[in-house]
Tab-separated table of C-alpha atoms and ligand atoms in Angstrom:
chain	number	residue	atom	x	y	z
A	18	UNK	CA	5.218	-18.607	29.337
A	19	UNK	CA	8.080	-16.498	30.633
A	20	UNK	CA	7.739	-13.153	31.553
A	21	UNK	CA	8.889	-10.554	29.128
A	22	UNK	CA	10.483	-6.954	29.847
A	23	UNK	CA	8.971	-4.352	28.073
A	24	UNK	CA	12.187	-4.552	25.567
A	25	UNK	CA	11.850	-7.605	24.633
A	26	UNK	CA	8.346	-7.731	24.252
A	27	UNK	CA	8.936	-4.962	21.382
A	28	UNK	CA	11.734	-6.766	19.755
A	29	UNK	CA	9.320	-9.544	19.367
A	30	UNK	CA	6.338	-7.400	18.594
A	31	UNK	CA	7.881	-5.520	16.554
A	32	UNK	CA	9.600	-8.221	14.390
A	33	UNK	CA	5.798	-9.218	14.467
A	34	UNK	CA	4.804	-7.029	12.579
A	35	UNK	CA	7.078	-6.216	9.471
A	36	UNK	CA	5.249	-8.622	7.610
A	37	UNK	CA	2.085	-5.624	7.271
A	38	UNK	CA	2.983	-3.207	4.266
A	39	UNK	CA	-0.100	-1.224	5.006
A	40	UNK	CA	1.276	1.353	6.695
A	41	UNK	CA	1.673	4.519	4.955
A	42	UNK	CA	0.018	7.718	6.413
A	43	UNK	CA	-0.501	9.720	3.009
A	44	UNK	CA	-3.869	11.654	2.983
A	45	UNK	CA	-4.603	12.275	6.291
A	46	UNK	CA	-5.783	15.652	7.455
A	47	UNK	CA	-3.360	17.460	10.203
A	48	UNK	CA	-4.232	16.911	13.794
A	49	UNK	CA	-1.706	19.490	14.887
A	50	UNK	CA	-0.757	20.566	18.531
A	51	UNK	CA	2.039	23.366	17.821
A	52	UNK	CA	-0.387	25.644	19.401
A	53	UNK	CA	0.036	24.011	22.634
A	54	UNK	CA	-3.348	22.101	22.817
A	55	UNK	CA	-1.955	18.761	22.729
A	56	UNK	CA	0.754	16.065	22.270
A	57	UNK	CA	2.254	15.238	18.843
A	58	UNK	CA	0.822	16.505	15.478
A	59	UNK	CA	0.527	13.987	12.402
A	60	UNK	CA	1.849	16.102	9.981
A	61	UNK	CA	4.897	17.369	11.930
A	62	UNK	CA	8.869	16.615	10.941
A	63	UNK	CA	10.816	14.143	12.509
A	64	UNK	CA	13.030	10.882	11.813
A	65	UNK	CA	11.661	9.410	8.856
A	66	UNK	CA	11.623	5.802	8.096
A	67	UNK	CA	8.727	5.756	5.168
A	68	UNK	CA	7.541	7.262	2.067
A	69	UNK	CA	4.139	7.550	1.962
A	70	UNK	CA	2.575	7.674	-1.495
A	71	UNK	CA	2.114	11.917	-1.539
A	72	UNK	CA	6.213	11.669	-0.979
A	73	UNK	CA	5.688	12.858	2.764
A	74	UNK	CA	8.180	11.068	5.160
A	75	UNK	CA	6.610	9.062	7.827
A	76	UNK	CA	7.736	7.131	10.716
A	77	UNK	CA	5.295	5.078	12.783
A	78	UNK	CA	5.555	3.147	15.530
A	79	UNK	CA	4.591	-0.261	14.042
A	80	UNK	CA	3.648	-3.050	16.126
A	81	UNK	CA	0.880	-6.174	17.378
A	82	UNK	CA	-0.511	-5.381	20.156
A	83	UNK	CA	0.127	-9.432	20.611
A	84	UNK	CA	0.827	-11.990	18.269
A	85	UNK	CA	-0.767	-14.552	20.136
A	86	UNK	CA	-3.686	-15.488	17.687
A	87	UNK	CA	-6.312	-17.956	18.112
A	88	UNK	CA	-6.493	-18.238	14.018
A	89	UNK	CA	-4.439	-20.478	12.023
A	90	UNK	CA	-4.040	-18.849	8.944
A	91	UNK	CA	-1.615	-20.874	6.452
A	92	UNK	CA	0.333	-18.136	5.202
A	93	UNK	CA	1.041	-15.837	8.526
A	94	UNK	CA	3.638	-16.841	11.269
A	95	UNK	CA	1.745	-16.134	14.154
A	96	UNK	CA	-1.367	-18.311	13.364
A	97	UNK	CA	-1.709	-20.568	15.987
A	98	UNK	CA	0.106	-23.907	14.919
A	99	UNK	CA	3.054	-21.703	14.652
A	100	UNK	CA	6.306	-22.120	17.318
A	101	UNK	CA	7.195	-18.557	17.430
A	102	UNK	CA	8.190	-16.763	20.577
A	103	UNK	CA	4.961	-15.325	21.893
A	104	UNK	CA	4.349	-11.630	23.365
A	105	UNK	CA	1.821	-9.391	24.014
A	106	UNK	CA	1.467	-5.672	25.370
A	107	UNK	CA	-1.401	-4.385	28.040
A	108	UNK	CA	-3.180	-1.144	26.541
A	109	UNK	CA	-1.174	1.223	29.084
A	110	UNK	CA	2.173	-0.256	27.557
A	111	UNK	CA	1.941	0.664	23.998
A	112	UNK	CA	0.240	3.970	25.475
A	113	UNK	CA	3.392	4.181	27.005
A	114	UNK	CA	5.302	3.454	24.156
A	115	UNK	CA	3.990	5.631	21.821
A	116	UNK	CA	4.324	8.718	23.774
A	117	UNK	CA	7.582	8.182	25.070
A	118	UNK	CA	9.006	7.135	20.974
A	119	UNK	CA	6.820	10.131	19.665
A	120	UNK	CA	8.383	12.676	23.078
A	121	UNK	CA	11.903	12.126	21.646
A	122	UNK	CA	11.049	12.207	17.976
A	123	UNK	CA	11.704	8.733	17.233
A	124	UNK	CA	7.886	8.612	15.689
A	125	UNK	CA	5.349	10.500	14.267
A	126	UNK	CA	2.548	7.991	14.597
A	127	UNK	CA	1.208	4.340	15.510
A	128	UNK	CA	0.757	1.778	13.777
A	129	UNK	CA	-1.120	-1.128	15.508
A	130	UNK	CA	-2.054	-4.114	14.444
A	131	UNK	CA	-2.469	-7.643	16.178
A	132	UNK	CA	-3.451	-11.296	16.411
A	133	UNK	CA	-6.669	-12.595	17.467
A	134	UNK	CA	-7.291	-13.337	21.401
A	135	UNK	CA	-10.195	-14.611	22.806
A	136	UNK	CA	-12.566	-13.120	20.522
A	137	UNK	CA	-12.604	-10.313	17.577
A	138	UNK	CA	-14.401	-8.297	20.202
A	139	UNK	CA	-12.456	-8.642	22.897
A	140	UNK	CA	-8.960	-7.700	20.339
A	141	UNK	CA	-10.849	-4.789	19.011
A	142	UNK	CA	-11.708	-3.493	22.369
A	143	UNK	CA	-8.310	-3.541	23.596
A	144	UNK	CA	-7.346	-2.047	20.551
A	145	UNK	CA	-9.975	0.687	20.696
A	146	UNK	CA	-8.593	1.217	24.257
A	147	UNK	CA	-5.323	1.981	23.303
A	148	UNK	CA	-6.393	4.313	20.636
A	149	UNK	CA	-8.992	6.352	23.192
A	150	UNK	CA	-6.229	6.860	25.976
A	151	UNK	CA	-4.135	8.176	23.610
A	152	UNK	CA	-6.513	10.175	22.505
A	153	UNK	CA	-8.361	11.920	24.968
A	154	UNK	CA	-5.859	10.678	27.759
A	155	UNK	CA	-2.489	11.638	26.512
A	156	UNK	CA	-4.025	14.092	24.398
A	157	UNK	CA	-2.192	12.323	21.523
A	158	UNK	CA	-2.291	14.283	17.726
A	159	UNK	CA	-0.012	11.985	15.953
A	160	UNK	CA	-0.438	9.307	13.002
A	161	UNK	CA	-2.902	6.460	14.200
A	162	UNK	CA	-3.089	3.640	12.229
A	163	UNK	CA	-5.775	0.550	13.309
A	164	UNK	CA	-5.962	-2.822	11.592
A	165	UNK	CA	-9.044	-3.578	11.963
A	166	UNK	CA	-10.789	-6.787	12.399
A	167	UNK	CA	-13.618	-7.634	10.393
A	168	UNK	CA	-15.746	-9.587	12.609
A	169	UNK	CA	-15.234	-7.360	15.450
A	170	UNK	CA	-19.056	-5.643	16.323
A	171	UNK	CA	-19.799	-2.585	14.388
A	172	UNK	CA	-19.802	0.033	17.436
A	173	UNK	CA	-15.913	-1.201	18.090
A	174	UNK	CA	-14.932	0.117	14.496
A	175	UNK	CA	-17.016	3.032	13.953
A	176	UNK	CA	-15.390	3.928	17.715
A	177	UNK	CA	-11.964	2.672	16.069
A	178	UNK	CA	-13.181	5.081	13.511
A	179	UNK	CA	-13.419	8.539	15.154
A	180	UNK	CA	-9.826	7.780	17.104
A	181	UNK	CA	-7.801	6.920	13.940
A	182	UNK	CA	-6.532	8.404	10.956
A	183	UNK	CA	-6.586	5.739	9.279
A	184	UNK	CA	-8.392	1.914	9.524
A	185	UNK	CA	-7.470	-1.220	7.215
A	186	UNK	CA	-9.086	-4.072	6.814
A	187	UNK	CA	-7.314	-7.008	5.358
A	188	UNK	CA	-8.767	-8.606	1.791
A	189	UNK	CA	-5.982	-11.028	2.681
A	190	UNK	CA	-5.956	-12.739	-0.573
A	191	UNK	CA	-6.994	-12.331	-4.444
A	192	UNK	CA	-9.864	-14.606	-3.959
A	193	UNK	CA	-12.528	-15.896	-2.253
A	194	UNK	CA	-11.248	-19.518	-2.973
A	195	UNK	CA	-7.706	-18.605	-1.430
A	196	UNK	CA	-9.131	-17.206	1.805
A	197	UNK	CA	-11.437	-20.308	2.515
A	198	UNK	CA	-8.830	-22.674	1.667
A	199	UNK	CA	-5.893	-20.544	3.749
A	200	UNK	CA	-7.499	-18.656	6.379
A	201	UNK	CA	-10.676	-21.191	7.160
A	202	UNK	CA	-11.599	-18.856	10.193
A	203	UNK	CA	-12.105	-15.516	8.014
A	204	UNK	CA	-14.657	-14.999	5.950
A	205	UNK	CA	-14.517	-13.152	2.489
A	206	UNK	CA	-18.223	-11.821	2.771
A	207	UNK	CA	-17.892	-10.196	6.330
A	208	UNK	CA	-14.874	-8.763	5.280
A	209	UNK	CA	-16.119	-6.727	2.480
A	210	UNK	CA	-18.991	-5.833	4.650
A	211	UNK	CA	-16.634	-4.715	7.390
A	212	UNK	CA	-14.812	-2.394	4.203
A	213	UNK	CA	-18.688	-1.397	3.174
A	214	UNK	CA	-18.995	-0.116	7.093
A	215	UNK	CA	-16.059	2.043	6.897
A	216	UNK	CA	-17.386	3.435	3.616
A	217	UNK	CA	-19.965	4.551	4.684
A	218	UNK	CA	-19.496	5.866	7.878
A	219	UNK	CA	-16.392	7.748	5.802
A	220	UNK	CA	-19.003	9.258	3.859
A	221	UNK	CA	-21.437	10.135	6.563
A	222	UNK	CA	-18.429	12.156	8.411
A	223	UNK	CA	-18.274	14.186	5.139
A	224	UNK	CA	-22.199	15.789	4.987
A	225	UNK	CA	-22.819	18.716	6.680
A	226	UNK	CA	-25.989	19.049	9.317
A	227	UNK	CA	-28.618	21.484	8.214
A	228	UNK	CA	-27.465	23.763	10.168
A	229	UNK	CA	-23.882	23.490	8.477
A	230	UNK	CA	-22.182	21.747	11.774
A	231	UNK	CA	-19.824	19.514	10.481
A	232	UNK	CA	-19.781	16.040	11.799
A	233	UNK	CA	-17.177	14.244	13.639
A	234	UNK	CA	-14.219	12.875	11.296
A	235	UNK	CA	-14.193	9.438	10.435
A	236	UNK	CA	-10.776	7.807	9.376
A	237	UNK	CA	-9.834	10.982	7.950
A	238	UNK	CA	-6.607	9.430	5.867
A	239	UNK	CA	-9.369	7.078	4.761
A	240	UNK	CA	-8.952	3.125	4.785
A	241	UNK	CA	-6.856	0.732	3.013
A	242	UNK	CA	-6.038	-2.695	2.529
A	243	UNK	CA	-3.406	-5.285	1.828
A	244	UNK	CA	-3.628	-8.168	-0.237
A	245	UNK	CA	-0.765	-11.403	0.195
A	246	UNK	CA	0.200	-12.478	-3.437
A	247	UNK	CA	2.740	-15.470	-3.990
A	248	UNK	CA	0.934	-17.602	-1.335
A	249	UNK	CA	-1.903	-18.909	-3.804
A	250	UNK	CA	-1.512	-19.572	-7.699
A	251	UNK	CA	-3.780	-16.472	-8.392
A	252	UNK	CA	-1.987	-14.677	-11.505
A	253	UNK	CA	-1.114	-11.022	-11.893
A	254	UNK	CA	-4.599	-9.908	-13.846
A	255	UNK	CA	-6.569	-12.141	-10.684
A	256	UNK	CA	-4.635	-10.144	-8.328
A	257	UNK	CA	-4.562	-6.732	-10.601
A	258	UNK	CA	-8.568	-7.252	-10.829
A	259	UNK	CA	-9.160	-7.751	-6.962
A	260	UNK	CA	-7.681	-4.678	-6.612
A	261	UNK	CA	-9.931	-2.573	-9.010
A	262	UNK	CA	-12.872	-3.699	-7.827
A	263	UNK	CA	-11.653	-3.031	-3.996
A	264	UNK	CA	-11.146	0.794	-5.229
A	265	UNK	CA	-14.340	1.123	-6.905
A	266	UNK	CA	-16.580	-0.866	-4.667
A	267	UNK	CA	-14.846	0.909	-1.024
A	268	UNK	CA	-12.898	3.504	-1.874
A	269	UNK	CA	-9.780	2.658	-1.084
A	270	UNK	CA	-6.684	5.166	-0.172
A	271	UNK	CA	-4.687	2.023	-1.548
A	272	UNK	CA	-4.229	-1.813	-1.751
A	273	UNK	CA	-0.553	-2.726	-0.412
A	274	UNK	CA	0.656	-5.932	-1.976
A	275	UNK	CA	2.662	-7.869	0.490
A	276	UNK	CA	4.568	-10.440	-1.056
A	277	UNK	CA	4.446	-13.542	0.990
A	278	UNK	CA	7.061	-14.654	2.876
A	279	UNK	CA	8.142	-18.425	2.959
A	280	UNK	CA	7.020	-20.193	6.447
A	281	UNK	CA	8.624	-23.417	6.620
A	282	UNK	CA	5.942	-25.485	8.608
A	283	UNK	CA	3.744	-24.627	6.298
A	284	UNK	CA	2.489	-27.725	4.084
A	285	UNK	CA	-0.790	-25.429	2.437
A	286	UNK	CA	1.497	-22.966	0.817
A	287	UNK	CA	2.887	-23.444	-2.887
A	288	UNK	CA	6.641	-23.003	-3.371
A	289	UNK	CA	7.771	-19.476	-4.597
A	290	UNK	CA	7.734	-19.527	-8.496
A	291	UNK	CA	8.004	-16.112	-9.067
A	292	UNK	CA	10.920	-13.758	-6.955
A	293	UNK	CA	8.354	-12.444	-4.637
A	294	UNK	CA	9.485	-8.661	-3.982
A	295	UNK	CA	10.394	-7.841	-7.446
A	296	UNK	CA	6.531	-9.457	-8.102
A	297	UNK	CA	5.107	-6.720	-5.434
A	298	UNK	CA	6.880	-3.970	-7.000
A	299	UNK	CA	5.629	-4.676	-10.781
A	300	UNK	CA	2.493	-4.631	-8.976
A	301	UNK	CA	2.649	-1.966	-7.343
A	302	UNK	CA	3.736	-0.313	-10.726
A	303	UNK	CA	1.052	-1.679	-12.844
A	304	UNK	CA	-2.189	-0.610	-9.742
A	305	UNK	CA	-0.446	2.745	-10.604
A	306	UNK	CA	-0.950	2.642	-13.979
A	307	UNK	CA	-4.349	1.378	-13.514
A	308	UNK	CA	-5.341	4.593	-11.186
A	309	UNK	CA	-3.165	7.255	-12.582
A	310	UNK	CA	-2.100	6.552	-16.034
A	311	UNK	CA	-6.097	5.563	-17.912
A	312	UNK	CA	-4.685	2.043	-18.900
A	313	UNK	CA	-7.339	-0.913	-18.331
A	314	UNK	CA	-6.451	-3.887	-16.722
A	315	UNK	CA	-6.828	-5.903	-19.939
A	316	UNK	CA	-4.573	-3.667	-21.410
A	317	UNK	CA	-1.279	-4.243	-18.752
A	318	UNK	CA	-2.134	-7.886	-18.207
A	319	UNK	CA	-2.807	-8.800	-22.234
A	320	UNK	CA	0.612	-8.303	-22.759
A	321	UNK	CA	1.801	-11.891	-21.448
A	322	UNK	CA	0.139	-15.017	-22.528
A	323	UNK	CA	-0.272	-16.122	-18.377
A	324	UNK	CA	-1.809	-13.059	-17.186
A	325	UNK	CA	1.241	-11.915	-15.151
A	326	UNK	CA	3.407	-9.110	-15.800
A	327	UNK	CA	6.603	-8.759	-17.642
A	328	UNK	CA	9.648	-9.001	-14.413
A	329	UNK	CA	12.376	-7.922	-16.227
A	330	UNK	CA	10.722	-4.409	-17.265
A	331	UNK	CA	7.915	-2.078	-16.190
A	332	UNK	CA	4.207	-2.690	-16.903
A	333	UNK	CA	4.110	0.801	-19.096
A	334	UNK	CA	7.259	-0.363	-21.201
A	335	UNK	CA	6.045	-3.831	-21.223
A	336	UNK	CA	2.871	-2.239	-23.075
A	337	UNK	CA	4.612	0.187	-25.277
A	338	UNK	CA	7.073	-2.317	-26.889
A	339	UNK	CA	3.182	-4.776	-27.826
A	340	UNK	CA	2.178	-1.580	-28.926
A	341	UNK	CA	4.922	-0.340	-31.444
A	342	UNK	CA	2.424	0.707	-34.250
A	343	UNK	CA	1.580	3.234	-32.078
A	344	UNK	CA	4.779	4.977	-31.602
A	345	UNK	CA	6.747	7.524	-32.199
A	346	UNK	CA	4.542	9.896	-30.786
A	347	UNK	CA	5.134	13.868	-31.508
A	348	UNK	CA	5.425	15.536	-28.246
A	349	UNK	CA	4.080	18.215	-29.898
A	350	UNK	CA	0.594	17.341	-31.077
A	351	UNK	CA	-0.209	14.035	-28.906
A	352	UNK	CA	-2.824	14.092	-26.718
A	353	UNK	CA	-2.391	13.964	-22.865
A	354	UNK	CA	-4.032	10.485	-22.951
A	355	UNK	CA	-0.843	8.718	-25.287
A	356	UNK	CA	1.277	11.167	-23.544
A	357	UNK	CA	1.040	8.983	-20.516
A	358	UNK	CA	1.797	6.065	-21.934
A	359	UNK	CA	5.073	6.893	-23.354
A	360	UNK	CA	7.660	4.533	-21.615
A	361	UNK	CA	9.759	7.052	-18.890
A	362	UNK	CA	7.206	10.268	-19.178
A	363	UNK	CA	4.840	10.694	-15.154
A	364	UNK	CA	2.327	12.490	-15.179
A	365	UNK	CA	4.236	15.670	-13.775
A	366	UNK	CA	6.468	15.360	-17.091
A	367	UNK	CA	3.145	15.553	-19.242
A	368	UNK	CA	1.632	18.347	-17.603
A	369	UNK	CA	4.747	20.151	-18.241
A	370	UNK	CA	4.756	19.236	-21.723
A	371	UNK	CA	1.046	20.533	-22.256
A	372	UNK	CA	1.636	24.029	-20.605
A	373	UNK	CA	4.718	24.648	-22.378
A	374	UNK	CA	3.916	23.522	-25.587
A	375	UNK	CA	1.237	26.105	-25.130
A	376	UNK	CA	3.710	28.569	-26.083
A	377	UNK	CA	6.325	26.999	-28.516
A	378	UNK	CA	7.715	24.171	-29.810
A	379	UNK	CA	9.338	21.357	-27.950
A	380	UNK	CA	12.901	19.850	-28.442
A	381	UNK	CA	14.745	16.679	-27.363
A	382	UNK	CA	16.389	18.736	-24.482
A	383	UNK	CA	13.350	20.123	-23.277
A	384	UNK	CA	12.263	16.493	-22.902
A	385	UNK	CA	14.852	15.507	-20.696
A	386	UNK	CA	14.779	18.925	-18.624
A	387	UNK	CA	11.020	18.157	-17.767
A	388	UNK	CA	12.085	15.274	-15.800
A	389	UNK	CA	11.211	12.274	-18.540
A	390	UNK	CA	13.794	9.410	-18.375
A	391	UNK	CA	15.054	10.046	-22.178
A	392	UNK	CA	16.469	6.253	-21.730
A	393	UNK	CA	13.445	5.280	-21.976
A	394	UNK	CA	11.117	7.722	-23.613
A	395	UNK	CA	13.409	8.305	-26.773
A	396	UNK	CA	12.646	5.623	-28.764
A	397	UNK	CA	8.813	6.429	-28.439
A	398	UNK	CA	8.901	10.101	-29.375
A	399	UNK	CA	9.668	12.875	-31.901
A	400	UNK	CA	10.083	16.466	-31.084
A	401	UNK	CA	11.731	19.415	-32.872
A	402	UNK	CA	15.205	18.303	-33.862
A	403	UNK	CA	14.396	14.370	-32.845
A	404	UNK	CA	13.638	10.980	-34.193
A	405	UNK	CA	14.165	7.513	-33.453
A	406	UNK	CA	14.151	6.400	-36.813
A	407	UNK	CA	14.088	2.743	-36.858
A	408	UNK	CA	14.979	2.541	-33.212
A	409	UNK	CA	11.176	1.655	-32.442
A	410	UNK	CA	10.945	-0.801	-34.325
A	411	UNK	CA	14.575	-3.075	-33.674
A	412	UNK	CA	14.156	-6.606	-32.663
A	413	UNK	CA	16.676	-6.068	-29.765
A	414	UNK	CA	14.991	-2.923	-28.100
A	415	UNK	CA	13.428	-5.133	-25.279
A	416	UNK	CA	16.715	-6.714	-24.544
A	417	UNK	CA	18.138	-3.186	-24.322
A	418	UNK	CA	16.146	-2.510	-21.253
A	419	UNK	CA	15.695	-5.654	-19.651
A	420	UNK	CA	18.825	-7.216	-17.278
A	421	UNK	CA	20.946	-9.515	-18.926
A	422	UNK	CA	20.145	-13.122	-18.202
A	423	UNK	CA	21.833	-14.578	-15.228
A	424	UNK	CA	23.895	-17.726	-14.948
A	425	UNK	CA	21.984	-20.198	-13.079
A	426	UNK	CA	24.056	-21.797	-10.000
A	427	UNK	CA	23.687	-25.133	-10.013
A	428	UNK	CA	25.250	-25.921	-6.307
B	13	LIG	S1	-5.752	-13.720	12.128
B	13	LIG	FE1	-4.549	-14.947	10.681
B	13	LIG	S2	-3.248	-13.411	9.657
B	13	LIG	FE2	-4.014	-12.436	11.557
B	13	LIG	S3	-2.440	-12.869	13.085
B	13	LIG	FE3	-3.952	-14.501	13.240
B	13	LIG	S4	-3.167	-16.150	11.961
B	13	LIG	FE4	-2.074	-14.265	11.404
């Protein structure tokens, strides 16, 4: 192996490491260092590259500590059998790195993740190692992020714990099946007793002594997880359902869908059937819906005969237009419940509907001024001065909203 500057290293660590989506800081409670105490703070300003889900802007360093790996996990480029240029950082290096990005505002925060060496202990460890110099060494208050490895021992992540602001642990696929069959080295049980750890230790940092001293934080911004869909034949409602029962059983901040990226050595992984970002985000849309919106998962993933959602239009459209008896609603009298599933009315829209109805009628414009997209919502409402008429019920209102069908090229 050739000897890599510090530059390249990055370039290749970095490129490493855009497959993880799991990245987004939302949640986490402010380490902050304006008063002089420290380095960094996680909740300051600076050049954004992210949305987190609370709409803060975020940009994290995001790299593998090395992408050597000793696994050979089917769907990821840097499992073993793969011939990608190799790299991989010591612990003062990404130290380094991450103070000198977040001293000229490049970064807010780390995100590290990496490939398997030797062991899971000996990964974690280094990982840990990098976490604790930038914590107590470089007296560090920014965004940290730690992927954390399953099998690693449990001191390594509850110490992985009390350094981050966040830990993930990878579910890695919608099933059981999918992870034995692609990623023969991992095991589905351990990793759902890793997610049980953090849980719990999450929960413990929470409770109070008796003599009201609060413990030490735990993963603060909580933990998360991301789930590879498109490299298996697991449908939408497999995938949708994984993800419910991840939320209930551990808590999750969030499952990030990563849609899987083609690797052409790979003879395990099915072709691509379905386009695989446009997949993620209806995804992403309908675990939305699921969390924030009171719709069941039978309920987004009934309304296709396969079990996978409508691509041409959104989950909550994709239910309304199965759902026409339902509809027109009355802005006016509906309950907060059907509110939300009006086609182009959030949840922000609806709570402005219920305190202003409060106090008098609503109209059409009023609608629209709350922030609703009328394109949508207006053929599923009434309100003082507005009705669809038979617009709910046309044959051709589906083809109104989804994109027109596109010429195939045959060469
Ligand atoms: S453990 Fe599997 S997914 Fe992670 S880097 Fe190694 S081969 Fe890739």
């Amino acid at each position: 192996m050739s000897a890599h500057s510090l530059e390249s290293k990055l370039a290749i660590l970095s490129d490493a490491a855009k497959y993880d989506a799991s990245c987004a800081s939302s949640g986490s409670t402010r380490r902050d260092s304006r008063d002089g105490s420290g380095l960094g703070s996680s909740a300051g300003s600076g050049i954004c590259h992210a949305y987190a889900p609370d709409g803060r802007c975020i940009s994290l360093l995001k790299i593998l500590m090395t992408n050597f790996c000793i696994y050979d996990c089917a769907y990821c480029v840097n499992r073993i059998s793969s011939n990608v240029p190799r790299a991989r950082f010591t612990v003062e290096e990404v130290v380094k790195l991450t103070v000198d990005f977040y001293r000229r505002n490049y970064i807010e925060g780390l995100f590290l993740s990496s490939g398997v060496i030797r062991s899971p202990d000996v990964t974690m460890a280094e990982m840990v190692r990098i976490a604790r110099k930038l914590r107590k060494e470089e007296n560090f208050r920014g965004y940290i992020h730690l992927k954390t490895i399953p099998d690693a021992a449990p001191e390594l992540i509850a110490e992985a714990g009390f350094l981050a602001d966040r830990l993930s642990i990878n579910i890695e696929l919608p099933t059981d099946a999918a992870v034995t069959h692609l990623a023969p080295e991992k095991d589905p049980t351990q990793i759902r007793k890793a997610m049980a750890y953090v849980r719990v230790r999450m929960q413990g940092a929470t409770d109070r002594s008796h003599a009201g001293k609060r413990p030490p934080r735990f993963a603060p911004a909580g933990q998360s997880t991301q789930m590879i869909v498109g490299a298996d034949a697991s449908n939408d409602a497999t995938i949708l359902g994984q993800s419910t029962r991840l939320y209930s059983s551990y808590g999750l901040k969030r499952v990030y869908y990563s849609a899987f990226s083609p690797i052409p050595d790979s003879s395990e992984i099915l072709p691509l059937i379905r386009p695989p970002l446009l997949r993620e985000h209806r995804l992403y849309q309908a675990d939305w819906l699921l969390r924030f919106y009171g719709f069941g998962l039978d309920e987004i993933t009934g309304v296709t005969s396969d079990g996978n959602l409508d691509l041409d239009i959104d989950p909550k459209l994709a239910w309304a237009l199965s759902h026409r008896g339902l509809f027109p609603l009355d802005v006016n009298t509906a309950s907060r419940e059907m509110l939300l599933r009006v086609p182009g009315i959030g949840v922000r829209s609806v709570n402005r509907i219920l305190s202003t109805r409060r106090h008098r009628n609503l109209r059409y414009d009023d609608i629209a001024r709350m922030g609703a997209s009328m394109r949508k919502a207006r053929a599923f409402i009434t309100a003082v001065g507005w009705t669809p008429g038979a617009l709910t019920d046309r044959a051709d209102l589906r083809a109104r909203f989804a994109p027109p069908p596109e010429q195939l090229r045959l060469l």
